[in-house]
Coordinates of C-alpha atoms and ligand atoms in Angstrom, one line a residue:
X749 CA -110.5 35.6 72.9
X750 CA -107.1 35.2 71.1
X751 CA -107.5 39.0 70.2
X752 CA -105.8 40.0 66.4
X753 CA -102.3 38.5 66.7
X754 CA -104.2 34.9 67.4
X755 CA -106.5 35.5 64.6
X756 CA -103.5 36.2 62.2
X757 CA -101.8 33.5 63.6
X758 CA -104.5 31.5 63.1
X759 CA -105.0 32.3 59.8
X760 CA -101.8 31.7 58.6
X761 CA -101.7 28.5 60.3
X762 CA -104.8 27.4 58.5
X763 CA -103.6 29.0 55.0
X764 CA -100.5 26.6 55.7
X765 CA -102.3 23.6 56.3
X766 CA -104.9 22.6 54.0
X767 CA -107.3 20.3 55.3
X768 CA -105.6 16.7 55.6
X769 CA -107.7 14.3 53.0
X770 CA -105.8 11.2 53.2
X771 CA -106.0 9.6 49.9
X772 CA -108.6 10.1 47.0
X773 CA -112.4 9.6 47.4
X774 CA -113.7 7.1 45.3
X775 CA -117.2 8.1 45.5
X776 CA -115.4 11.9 43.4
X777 CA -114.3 12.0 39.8
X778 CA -110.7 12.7 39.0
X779 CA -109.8 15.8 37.3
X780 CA -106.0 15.8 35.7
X781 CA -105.2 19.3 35.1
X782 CA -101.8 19.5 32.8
X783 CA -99.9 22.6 33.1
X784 CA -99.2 25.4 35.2
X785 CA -99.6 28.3 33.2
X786 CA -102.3 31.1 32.8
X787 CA -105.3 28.7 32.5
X788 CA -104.1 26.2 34.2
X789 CA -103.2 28.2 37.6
X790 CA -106.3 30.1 36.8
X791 CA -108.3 27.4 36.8
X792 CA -107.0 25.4 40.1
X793 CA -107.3 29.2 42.1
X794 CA -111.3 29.5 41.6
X795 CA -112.3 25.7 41.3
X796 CA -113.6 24.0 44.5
X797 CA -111.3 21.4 44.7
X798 CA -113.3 19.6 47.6
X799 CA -115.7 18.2 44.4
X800 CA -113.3 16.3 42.6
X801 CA -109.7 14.3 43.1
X802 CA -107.5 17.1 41.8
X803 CA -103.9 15.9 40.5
X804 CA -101.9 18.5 38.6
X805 CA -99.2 17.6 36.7
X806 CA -96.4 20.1 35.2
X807 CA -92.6 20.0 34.8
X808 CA -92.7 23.6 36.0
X809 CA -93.6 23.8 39.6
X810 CA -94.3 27.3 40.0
X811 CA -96.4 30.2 37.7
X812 CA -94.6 32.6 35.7
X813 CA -95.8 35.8 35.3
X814 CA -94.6 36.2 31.8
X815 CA -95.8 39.8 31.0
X816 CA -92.8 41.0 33.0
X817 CA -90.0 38.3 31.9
X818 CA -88.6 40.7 29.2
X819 CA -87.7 42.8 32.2
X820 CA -85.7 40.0 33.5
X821 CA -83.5 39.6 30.6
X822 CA -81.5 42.9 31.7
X823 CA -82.2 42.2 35.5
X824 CA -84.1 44.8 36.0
X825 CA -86.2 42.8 37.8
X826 CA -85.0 39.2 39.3
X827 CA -86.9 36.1 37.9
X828 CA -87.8 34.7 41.6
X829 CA -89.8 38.2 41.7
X830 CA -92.2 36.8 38.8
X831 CA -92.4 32.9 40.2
X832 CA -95.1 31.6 42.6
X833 CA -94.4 28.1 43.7
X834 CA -97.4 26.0 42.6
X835 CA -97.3 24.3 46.1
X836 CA -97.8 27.9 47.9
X837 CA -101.1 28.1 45.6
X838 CA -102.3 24.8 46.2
X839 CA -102.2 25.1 49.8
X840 CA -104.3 27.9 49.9
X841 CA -107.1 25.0 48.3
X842 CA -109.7 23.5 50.6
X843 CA -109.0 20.4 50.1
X844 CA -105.5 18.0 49.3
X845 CA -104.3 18.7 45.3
X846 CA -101.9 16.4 44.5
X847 CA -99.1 17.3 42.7
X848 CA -96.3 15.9 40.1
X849 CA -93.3 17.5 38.7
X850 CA -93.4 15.5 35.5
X851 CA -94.1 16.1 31.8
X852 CA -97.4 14.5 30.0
X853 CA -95.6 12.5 27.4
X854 CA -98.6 11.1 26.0
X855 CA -102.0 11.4 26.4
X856 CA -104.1 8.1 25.7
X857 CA -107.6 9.3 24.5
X858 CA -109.2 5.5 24.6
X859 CA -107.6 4.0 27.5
X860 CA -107.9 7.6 29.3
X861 CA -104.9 7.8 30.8
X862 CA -102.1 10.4 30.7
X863 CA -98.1 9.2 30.8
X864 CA -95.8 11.1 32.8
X865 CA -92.2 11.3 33.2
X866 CA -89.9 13.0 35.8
X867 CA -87.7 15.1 33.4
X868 CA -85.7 17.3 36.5
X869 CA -82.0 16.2 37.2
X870 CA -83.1 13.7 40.4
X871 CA -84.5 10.6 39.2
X872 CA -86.2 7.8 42.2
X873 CA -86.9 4.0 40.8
X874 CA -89.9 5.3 39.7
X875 CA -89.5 8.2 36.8
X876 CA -92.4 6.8 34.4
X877 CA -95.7 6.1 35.1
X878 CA -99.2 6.9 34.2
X879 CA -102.2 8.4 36.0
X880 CA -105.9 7.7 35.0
X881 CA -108.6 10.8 34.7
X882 CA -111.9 10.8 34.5
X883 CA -111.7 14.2 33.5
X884 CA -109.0 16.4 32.0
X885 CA -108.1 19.6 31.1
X886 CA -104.6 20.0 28.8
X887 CA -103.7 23.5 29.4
X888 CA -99.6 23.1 28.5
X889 CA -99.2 25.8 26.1
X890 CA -96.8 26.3 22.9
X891 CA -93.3 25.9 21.6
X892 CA -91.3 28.1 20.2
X893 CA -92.2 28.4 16.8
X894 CA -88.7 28.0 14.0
X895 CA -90.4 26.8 10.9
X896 CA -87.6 24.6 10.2
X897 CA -85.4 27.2 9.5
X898 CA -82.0 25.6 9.9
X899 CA -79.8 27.1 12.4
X900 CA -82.5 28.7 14.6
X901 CA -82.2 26.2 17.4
X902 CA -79.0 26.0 17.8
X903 CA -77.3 29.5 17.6
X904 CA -80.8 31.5 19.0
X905 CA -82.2 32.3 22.7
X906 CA -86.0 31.6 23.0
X907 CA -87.9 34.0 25.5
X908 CA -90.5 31.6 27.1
X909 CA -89.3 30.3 30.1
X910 CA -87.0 31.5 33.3
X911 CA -83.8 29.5 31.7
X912 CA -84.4 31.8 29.1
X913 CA -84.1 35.2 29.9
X914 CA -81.4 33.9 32.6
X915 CA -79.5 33.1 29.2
X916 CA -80.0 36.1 27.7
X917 CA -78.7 38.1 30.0
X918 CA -75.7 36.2 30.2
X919 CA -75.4 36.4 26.8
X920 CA -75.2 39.7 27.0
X921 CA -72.5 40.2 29.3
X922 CA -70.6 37.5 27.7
X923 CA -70.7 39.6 24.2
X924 CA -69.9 43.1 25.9
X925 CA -66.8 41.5 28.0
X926 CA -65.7 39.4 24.9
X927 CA -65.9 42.6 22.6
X928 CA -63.8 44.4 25.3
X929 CA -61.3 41.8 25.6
X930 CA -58.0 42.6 24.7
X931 CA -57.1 43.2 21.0
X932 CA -60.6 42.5 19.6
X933 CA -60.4 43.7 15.8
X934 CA -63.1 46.2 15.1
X935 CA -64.8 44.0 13.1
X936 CA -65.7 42.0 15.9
X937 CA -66.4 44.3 18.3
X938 CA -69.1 45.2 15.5
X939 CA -70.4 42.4 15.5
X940 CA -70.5 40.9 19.1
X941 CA -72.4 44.6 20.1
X942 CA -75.1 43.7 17.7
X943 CA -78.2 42.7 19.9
X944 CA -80.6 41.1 16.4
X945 CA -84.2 40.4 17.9
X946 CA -86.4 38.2 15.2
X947 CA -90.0 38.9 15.4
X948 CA -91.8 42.3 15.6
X949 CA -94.8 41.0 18.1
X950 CA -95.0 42.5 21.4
X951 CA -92.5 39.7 22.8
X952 CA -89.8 40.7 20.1
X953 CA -90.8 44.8 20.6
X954 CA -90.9 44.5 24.5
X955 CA -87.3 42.6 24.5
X956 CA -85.7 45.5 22.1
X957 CA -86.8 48.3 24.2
X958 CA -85.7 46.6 27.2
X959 CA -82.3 45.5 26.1
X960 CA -82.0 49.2 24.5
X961 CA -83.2 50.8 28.2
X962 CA -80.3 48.7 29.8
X963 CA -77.7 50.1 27.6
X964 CA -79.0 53.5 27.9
X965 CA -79.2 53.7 31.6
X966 CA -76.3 51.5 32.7
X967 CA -74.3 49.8 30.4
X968 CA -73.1 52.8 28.5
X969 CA -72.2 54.3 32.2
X970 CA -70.4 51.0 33.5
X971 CA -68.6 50.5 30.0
X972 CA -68.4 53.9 27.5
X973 CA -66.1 52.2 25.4
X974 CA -69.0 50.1 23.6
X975 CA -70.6 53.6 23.2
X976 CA -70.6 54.0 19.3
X977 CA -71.2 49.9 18.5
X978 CA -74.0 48.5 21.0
X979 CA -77.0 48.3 18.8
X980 CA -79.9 46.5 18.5
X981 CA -81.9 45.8 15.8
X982 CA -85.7 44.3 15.5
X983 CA -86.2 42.1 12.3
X984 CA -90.0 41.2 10.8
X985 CA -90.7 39.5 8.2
X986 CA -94.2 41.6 7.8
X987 CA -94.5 45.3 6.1
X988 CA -95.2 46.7 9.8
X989 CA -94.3 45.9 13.6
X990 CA -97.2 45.0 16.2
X991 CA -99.4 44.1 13.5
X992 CA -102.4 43.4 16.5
X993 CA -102.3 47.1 17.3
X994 CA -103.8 50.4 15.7
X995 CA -101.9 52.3 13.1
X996 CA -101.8 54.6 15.3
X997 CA -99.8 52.8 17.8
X998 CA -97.8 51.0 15.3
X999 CA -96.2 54.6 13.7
X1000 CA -96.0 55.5 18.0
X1001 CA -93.5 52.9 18.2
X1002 CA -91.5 52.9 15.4
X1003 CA -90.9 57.0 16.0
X1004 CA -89.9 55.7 19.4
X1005 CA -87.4 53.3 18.1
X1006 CA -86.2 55.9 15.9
X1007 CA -85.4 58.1 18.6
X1008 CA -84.1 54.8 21.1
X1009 CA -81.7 54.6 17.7
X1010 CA -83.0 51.2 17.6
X1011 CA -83.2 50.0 14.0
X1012 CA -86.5 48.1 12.4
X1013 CA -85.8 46.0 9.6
X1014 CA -89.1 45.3 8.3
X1015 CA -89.9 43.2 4.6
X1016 CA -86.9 41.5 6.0
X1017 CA -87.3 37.5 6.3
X1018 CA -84.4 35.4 8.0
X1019 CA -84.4 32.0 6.2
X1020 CA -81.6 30.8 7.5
X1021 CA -79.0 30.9 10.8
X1022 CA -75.4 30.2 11.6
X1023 CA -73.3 31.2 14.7
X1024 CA -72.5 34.3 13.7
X1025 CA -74.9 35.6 11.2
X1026 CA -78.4 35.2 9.7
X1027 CA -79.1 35.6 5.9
X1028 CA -82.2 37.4 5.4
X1029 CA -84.5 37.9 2.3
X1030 CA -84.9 41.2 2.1
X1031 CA -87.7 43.0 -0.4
X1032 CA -87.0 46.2 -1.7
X1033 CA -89.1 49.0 -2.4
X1034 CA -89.3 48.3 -5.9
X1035 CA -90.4 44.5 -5.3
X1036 CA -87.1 43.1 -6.2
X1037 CA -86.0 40.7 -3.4
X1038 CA -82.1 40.1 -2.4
X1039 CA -80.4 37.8 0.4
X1040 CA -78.2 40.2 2.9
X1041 CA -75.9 38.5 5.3
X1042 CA -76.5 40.5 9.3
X1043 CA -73.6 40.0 11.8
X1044 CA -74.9 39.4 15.5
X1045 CA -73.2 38.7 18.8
X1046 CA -76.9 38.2 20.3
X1047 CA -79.8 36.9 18.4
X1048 CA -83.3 36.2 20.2
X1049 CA -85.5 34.6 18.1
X1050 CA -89.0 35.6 19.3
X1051 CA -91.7 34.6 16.4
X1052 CA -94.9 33.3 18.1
X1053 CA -96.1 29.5 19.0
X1054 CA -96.0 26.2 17.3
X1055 CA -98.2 23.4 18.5
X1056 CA -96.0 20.7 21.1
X1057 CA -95.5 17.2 20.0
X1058 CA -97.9 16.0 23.0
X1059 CA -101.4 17.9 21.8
X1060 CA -100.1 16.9 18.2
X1061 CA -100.4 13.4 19.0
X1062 CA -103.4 13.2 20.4
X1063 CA -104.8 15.2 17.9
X1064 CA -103.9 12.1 15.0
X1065 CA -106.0 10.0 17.8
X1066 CA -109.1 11.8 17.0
X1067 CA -110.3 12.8 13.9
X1068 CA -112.2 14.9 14.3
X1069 CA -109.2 17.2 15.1
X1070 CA -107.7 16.1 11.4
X1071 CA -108.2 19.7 9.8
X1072 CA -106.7 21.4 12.8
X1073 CA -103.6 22.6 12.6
X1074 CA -102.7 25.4 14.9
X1075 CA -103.8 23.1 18.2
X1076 CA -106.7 21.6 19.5
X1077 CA -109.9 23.0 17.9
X1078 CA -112.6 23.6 20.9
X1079 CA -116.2 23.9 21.6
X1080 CA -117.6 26.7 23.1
X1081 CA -117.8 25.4 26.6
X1082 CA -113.7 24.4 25.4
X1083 CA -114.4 20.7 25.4
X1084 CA -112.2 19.5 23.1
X1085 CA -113.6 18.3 19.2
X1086 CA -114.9 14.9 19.2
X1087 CA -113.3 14.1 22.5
X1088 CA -115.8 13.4 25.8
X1089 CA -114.6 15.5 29.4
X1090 CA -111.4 16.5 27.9
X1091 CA -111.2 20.3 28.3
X1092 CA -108.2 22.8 26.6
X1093 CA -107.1 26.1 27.6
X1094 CA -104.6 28.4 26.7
X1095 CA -101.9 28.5 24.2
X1096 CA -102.4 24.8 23.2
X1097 CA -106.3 25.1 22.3
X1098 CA -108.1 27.3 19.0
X1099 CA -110.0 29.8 19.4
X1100 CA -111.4 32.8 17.5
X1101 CA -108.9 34.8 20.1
X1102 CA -105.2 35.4 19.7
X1103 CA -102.9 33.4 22.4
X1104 CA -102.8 35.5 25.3
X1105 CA -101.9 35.1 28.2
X1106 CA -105.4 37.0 29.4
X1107 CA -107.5 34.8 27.2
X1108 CA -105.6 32.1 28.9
X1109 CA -106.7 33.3 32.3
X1110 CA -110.6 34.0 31.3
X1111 CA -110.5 30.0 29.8
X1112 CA -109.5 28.9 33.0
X1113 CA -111.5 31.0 34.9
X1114 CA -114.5 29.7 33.1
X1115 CA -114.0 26.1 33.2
X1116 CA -113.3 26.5 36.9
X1117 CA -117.5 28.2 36.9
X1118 CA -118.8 25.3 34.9
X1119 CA -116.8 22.5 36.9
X1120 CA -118.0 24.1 40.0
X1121 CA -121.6 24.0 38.7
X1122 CA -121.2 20.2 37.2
X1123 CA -120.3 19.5 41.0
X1124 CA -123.5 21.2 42.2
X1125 CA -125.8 20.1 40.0
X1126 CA -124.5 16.4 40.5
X1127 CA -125.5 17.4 44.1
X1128 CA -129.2 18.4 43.8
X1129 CA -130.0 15.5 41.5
X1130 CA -128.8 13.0 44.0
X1131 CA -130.8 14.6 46.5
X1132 CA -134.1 15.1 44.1
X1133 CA -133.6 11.3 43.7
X1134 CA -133.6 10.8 47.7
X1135 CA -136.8 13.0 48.0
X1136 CA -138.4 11.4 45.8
X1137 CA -137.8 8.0 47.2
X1138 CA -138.8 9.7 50.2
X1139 CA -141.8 11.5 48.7
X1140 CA -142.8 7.7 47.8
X1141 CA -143.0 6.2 51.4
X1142 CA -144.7 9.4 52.8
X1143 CA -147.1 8.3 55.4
X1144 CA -149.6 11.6 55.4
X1145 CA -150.9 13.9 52.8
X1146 CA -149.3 17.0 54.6
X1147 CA -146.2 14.9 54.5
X1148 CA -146.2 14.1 51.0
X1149 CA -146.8 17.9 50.2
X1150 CA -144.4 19.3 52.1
X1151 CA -141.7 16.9 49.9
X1152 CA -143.4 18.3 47.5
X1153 CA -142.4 21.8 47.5
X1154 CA -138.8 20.4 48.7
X1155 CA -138.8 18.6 45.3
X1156 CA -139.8 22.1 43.4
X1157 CA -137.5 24.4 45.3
X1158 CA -134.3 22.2 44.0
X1159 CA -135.6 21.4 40.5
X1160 CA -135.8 25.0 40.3
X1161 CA -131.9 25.6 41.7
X1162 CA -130.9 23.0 39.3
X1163 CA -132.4 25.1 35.9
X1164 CA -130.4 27.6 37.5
X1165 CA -127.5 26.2 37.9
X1166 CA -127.5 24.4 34.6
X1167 CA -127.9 28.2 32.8
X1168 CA -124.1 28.3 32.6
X1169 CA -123.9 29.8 29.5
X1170 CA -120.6 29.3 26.6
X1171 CA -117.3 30.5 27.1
X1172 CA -117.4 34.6 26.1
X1173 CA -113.9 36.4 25.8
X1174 CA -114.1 39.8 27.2
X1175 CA -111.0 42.1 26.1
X1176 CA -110.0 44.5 28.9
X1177 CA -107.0 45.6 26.4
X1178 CA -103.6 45.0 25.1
X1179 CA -100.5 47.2 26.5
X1180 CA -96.7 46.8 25.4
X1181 CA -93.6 48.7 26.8
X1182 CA -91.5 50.1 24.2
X1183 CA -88.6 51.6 26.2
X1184 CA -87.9 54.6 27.7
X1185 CA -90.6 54.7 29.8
X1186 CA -92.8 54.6 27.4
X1187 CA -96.0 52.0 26.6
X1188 CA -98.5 51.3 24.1
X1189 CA -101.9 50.2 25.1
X1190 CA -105.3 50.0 23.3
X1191 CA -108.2 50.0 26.4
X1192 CA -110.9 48.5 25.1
X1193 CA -112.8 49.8 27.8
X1194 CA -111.9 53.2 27.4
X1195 CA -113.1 52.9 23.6
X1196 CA -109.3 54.6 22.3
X1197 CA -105.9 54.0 21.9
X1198 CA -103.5 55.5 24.6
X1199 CA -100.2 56.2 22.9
X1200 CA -98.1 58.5 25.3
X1201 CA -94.7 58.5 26.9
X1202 CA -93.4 60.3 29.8
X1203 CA -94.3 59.6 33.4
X1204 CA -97.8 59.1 33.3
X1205 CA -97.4 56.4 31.0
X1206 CA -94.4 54.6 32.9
X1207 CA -96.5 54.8 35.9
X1208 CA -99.7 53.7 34.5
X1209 CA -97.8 50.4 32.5
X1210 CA -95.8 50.0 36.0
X1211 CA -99.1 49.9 38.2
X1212 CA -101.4 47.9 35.7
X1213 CA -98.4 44.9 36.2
X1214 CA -98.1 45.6 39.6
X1215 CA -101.8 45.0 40.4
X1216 CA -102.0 42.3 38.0
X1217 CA -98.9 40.1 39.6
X1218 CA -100.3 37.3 41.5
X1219 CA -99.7 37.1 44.8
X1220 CA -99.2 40.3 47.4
X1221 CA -95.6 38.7 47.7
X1222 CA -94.9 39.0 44.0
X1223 CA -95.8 42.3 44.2
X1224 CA -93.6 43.5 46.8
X1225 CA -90.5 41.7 45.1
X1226 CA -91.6 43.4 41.9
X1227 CA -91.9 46.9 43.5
X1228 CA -88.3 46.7 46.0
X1229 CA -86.5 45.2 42.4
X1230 CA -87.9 48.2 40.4
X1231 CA -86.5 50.4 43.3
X1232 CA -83.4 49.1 43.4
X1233 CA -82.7 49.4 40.0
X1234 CA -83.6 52.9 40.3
X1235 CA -81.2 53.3 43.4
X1236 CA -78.0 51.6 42.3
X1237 CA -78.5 50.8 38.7
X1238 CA -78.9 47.1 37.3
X1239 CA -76.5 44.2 38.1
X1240 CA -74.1 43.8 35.3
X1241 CA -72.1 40.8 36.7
X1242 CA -72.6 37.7 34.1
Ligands
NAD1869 P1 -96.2 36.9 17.4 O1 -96.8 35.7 16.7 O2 -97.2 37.9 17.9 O3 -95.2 37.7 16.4 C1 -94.2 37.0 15.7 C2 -93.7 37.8 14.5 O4 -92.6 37.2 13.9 C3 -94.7 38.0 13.4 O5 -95.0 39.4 13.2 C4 -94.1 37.4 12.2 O6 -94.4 38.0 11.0 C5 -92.6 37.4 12.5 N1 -91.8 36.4 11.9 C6 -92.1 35.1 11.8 N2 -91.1 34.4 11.1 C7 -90.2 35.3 10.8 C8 -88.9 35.2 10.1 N3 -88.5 34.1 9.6 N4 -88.2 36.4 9.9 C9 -88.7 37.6 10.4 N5 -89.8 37.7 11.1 C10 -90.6 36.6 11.3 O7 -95.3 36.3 18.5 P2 -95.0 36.9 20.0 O8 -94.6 38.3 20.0 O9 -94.1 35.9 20.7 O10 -96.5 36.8 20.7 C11 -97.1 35.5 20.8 C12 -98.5 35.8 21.4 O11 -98.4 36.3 22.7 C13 -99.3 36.8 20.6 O12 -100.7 36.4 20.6 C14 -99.2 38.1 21.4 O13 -100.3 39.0 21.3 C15 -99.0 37.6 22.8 N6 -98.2 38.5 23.6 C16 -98.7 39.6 24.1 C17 -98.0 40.6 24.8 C18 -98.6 41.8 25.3 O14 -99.8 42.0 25.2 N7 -97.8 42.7 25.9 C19 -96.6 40.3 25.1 C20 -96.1 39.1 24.6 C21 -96.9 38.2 23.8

């Protein structure tokens, strides 16, 4: 035999190499799946793709594990150590996915086609076009929400996407060497050290303790002089911070922020943005509300989802989806209201469950079940209608009976298979970090809220990402970043 290193070698070779299907089948359906997020890549890694002509299309072509993106903001960890190229999933698949770097411009619910244009920097002869489905699932998530809130767009970083937390932390930098440069009035220096985050849910709370570790454990070292004026400050427009979590946990982290000296600002609504400052309304104790003008050199503006032009279009071509406003009301096998084998996931579907990127992941994990099942039960009615052609030209009695029970046995895998029952959320829990080395995490499994610092907790939040990162490589990256930060401290170059 080829002995171990031959198997290994084998199975590489084969993980490498899907199996060659030349072009589509046009005996299968074609199933468009949009995206390559939590659903979406959840989705494509259970579904047996050898049922169906799978054609993904995203202007993204890898997943981002966004749990840990805040940690890239700082570079604690590098945002290749979070990526997985799409094309290293799909060729783990059974059969050919095809795939195109593109973004779904428009989504024709009649004519059932999907538009599609290549928005990267290289453009061939070709950079529109469409592609027909048969079936589709729109799993392309959210946009930053602003709510019109002039300046926000301009003047703010977003924290969604790789681009973004590369910008952030050269923002960073760029404030901290521009405050040091020579002759800076103290004014200035005031203001370009203050770090303003907008948006008290876990992505604005996660960022702030982040940002507030990397001064703590580095900056401050590398450069002492910006000592007494690096701050940051968390601004929420709501009476508390991580309003999804207990009481409990919310008082947790606010005494942690105390102690991190970094400040809340809650009651505190920014209405509007410039370069250098927001204007915030601001209610008092008493009631009485008053606009107050906050300096920043960094602002991150990090206030939850609004729905994306595309999914807001189609939505006006169906009206059943009139009253909808957050994004595309669903059924509870996801198919999307009042349209027929168009499926949602994610960020960019409603549900009874907040947008997470775990819900996310359970939506596409069950439309991958059901798809799978469609596939099969296709299968045992085609060959239910073949035995019983069969059954028809029998020549003996014995024959015919033994069809018979043929035709039983598979009518009664079919009720099986068709007892797929409706999409069911199960929470395994929410967890945040909240700086130095400390998380917050209600386990829904464990029936309580865990609210501790100290090791245990750091090690606990560090090994529930760890085993939840994608891919084995992800992990390692992961793991050898967090080590080198430990070793040399983080990279503070621009
Ligand atoms: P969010 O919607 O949870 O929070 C946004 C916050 O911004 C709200 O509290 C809102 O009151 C505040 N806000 C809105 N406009 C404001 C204004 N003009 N001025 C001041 N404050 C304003 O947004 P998110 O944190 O980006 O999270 C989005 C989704 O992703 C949520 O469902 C969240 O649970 C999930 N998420 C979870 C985790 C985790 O579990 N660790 C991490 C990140 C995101």
């Amino acid at each position: 035999g080829l002995g171990l290193t031959g198997a290994l070698a084998y199975s590489i070779y084969s993980l490498r190499h899907p199996e060659e299907q030349i072009e589509p089948d046009p005996e299968k359906k074609t199933l468009v799946i949009l995206g390559t997020g939590w659903g979406s890549v959840s989705l494509l890694k259970k579904l047996d793709t050898e049922n169906y002509n799978v054609i993904v299309v995203s202007p993204r072509n890898y997943f981002l594990f966004t749990p840990l993106l805040p940690s890239c903001t700082t570079g604690l960890i590098e945002h290749r150590s979070i990526m997985e190229p799409i094309r290293n999933i799909l060729r783990q698949k059974k059969a050919t996915v095809k795939f195109f770097e593109a973004e779904a411009t428009k989504i024709d619910y009649e004519k059932r086609v999907v538009y599609i244009s290549d928005d990267s920097e290289i453009k061939g002869d070709i950079s529109h076009t469409e592609v027909p489905f048969d079936m589709l699932v729109i799993g392309v998530g959210a946009e930053n929400a602003t709510f019109g809130i002039p300046g926000v767009r301009e003047n703010s970083c977003f924290l969604k996407e790789v681009n973004d937390a590369q910008n952030i932390r050269k923002r960073v930098m760029d404030c901290v060497e521009t405050a040091m440069f020579k002759d800076q009035t103290p004014d200035e220096v005031k203001r370009l050290l203050h770090m303003v985050v907008v948006g008290g849910g876990p992505t604005g709370v996660e960022f702030a303790g982040e940002l507030q570790d990397f001064f703590n454990d580095d900056l401050k070292k590398w450069i002492p002089e910006i000592q007494d004026n690096f701050h940051v400050t968390l601004v929420e427009a709501l009476p508390n911070v991580l309003p999804m979590f207990s009481k409990q946990l919310i008082d947790y982290t606010e005494s942690t922020f105390k102690e991190e000296e970094i400040t809340i600002r809650t009651k505190t609504m920014v209405k509007n943005v410039t370069d250098k400052y927001i204007e915030a309304e601001v209610t008092n104790p008493d009631g009485t509300k008053a606009i107050e003008t906050i300096p920043y050199g960094l602002l991150v503006w990090a206030t939850g989802n609004a729905v994306r032009p595309v999914i807001r279009d189609l939505m006006d071509q169906i009206p059943a989806q009139k009253n909808s406003r957050r994004g595309l009301a669903v059924n509870e096998y996801l198919v999307v209201n009042g349209a027929e084998n168009i499926w949602a996931v994610g960020d960019c579907a409603i549900t009874n469950y907040a947008p997470t990127a775990q819900v996310a992941g359970q939506e596409g994990a069950f439309l991958a079940r059901l798809f799978n099942t469609m596939a099969k039960t296709d299968a045992i009615e085609k060959e239910l209608q073949h035995l019983s052609n069969t059954q028809s030209q029998a020549k003996s009695n014995d024959e015919r009976n033994e069809i018979l029970d043929e035709i039983r046995e598979r009518q009664k895998q079919l009720r099986r298979t068709k007892q797929i029952g409706p999409f069911q959320y199960s929470h395994q829990g929410s967890l945040a970090y909240i700086g130095k080395e400390r998380a917050v995490a209600d386990i829904s499994w464990l029936s309580g809220n865990i609210a501790s610092g100290g090791t245990l907790t750091y090690l606990f939040w560090r090994s529930a990402y760890l085993s939840m990162c994608f891919s084995t490589r992800n992990r390692v990256l992961v793991a050898v970043d967090w080590i080198k930060a430990r070793l040399f401290g983080r990279d503070v170059s621009r």
